[in-house]
XYZ file of N, CA and C in Angstrom:
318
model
N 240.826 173.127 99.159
C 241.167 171.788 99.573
C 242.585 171.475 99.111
N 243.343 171.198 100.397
C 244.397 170.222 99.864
C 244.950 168.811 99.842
N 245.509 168.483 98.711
C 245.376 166.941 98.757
C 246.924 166.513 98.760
N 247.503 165.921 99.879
C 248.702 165.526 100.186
C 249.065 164.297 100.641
N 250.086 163.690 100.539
C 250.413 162.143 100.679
C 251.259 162.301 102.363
N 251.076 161.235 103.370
C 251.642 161.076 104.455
C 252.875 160.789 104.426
N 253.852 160.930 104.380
C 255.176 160.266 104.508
C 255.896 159.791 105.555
N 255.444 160.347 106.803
C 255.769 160.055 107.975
C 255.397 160.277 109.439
N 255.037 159.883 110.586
C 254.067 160.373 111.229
C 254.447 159.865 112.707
N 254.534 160.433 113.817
C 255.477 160.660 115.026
C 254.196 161.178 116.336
N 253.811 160.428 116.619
C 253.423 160.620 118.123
C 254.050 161.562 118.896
N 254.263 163.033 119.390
C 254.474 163.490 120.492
C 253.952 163.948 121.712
N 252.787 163.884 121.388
C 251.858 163.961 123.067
C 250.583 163.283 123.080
N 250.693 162.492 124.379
C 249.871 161.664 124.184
C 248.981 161.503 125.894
N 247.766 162.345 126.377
C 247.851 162.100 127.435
C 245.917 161.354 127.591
N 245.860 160.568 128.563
C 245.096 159.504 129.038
C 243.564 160.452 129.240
N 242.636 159.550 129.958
C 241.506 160.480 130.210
C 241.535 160.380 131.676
N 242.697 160.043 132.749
C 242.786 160.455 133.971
C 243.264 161.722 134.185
N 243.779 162.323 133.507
C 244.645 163.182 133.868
C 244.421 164.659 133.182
N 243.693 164.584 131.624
C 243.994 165.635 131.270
C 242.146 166.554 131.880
N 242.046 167.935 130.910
C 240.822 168.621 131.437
C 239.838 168.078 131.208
N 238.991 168.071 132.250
C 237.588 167.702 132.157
C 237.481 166.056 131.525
N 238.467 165.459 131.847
C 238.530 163.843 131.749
C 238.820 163.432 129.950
N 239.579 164.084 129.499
C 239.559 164.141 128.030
C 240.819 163.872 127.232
N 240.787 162.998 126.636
C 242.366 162.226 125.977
C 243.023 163.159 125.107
N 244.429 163.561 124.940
C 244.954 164.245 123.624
C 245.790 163.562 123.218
N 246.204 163.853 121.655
C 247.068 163.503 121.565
C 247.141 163.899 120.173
N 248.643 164.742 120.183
C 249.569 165.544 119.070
C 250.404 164.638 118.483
N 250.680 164.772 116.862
C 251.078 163.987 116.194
C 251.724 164.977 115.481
N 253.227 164.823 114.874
C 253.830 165.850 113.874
C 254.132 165.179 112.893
N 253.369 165.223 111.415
C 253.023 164.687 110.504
C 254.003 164.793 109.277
N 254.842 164.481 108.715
C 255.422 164.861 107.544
C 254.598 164.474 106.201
N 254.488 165.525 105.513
C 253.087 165.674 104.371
C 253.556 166.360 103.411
N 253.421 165.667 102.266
C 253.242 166.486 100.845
C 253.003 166.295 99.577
N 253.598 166.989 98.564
C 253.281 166.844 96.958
C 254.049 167.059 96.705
N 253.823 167.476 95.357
C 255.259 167.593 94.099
C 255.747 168.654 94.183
N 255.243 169.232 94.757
C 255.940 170.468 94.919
C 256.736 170.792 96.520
N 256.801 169.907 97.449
C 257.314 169.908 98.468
C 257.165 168.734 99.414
N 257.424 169.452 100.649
C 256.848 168.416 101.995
C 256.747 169.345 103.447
N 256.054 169.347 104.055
C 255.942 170.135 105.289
C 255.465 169.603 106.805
N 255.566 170.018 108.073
C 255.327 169.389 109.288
C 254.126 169.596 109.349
N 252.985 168.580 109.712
C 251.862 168.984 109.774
C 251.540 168.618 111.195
N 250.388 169.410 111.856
C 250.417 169.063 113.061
C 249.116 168.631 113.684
N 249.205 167.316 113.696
C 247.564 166.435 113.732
C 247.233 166.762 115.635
N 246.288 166.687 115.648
C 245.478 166.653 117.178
C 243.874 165.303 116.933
N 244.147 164.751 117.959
C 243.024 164.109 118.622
C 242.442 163.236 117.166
N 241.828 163.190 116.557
C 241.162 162.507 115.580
C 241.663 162.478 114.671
N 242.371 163.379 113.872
C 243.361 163.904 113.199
C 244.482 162.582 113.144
N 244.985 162.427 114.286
C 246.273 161.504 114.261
C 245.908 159.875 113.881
N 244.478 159.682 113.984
C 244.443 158.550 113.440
C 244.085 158.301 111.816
N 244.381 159.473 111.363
C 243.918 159.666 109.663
C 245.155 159.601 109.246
N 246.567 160.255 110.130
C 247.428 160.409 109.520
C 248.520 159.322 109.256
N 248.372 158.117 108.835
C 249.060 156.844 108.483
C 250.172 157.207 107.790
N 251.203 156.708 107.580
C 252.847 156.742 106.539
C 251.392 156.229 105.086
N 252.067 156.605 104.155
C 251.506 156.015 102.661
C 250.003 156.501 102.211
N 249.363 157.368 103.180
C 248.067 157.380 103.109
C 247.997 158.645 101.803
N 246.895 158.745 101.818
C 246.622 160.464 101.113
C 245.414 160.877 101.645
N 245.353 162.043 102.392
C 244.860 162.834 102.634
C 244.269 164.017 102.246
N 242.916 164.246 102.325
C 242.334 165.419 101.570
C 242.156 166.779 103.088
N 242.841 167.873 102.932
C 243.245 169.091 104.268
C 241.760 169.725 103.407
N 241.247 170.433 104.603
C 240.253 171.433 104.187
C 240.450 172.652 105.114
N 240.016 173.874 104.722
C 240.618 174.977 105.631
C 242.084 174.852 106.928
N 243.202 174.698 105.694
C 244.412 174.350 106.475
C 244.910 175.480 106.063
N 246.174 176.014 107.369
C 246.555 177.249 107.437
C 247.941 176.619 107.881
N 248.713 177.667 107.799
C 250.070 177.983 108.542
C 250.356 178.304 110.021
N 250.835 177.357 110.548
C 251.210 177.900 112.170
C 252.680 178.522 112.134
N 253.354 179.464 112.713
C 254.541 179.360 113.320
C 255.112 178.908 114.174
N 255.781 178.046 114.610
C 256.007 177.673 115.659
C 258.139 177.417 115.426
N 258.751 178.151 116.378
C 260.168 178.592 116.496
C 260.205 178.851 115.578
N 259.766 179.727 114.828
C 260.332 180.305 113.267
C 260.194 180.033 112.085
N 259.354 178.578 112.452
C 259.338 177.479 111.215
C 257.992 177.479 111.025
N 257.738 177.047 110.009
C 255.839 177.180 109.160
C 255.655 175.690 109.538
N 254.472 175.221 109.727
C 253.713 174.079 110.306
C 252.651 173.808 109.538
N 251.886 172.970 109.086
C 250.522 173.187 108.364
C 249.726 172.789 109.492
N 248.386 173.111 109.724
C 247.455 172.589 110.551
C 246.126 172.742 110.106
N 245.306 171.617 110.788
C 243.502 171.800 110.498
C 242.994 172.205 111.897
N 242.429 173.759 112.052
C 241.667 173.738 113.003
C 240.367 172.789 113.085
N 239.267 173.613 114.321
C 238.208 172.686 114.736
C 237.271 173.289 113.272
N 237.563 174.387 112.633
C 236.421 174.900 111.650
C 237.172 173.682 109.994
N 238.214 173.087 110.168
C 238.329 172.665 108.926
C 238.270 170.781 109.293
N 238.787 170.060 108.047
C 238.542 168.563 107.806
C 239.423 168.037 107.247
N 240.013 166.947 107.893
C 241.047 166.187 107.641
C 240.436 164.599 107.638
N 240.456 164.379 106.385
C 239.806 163.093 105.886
C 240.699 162.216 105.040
N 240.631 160.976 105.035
C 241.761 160.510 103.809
C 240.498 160.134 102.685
N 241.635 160.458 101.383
C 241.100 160.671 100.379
C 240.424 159.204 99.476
N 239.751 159.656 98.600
C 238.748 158.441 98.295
C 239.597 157.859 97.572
N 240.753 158.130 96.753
C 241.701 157.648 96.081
C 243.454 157.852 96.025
N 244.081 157.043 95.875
C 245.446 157.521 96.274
C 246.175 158.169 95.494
N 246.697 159.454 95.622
C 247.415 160.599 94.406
C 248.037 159.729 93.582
N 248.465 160.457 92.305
C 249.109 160.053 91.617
C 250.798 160.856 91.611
N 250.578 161.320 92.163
C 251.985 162.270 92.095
C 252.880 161.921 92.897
N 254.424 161.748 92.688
C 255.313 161.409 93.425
C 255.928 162.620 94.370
N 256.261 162.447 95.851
C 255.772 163.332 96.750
C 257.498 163.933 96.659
N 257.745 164.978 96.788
C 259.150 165.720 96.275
C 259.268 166.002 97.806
N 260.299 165.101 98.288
C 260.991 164.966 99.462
C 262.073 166.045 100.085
N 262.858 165.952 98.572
C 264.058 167.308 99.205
C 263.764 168.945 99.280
N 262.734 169.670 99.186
C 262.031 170.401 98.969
C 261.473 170.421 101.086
N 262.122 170.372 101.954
C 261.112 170.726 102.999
C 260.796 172.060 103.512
N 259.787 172.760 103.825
C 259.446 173.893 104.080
C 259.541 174.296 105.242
N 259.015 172.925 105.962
C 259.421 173.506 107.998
C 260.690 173.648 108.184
N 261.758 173.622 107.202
C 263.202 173.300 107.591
C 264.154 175.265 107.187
N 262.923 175.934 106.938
C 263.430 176.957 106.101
C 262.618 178.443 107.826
N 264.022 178.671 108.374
C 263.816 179.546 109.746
C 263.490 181.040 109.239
N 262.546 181.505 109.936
C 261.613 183.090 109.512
C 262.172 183.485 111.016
N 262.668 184.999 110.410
C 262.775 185.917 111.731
C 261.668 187.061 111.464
N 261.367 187.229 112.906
C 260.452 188.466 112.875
C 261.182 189.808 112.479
């Protein structure tokens, strides 16, 4: 389990239940998230994006690393849980430290 504070949180896809498959709403959110030891892009889907508030804290359960252009992403698949936490961290969230900002070549 990881337990991380929201810092910032950005709507980028957002589609209706006319339009998308089988009559079904999405919508992607790119999350800025962390602790004391950093901050990273996290990438909320569908239920997900309404947990992910600015100021919140969040408890990640089976969260992994995506790549996406080179850069590390955190994400919760459908097997893990993104819940906000029963109490708000105590730790001040170390901002200059970002991880999606650091490019991997194959």
């Amino acid at each position: 389990m990881l337990i991380v504070k929201v810092v910032d949180s950005k709507m980028v896809v957002q589609r209706g239940r006319d339009g998308g498959p089988q009559g079904r709403q999405m919508q992607i959110a790119e999350c800025l998230v962390g602790d004391e030891t950093g901050i990273i892009v996290f990438t909320a889907r569908n239920d997900q994006v309404d947990v992910m508030k600015p100021g919140t804290t969040v408890e990640l359960r089976n969260a992994k690393i995506d790549m996406f252009k080179g850069s590390m992403q955190l994400a919760v698949d459908k097997w893990g849980i993104v819940k906000a936490a029963e109490s708000p961290a105590e730790f001040a969230v170390k901002e200059d430290n970002n991880l999606s900002l650091i490019e991997f070549e194959l």
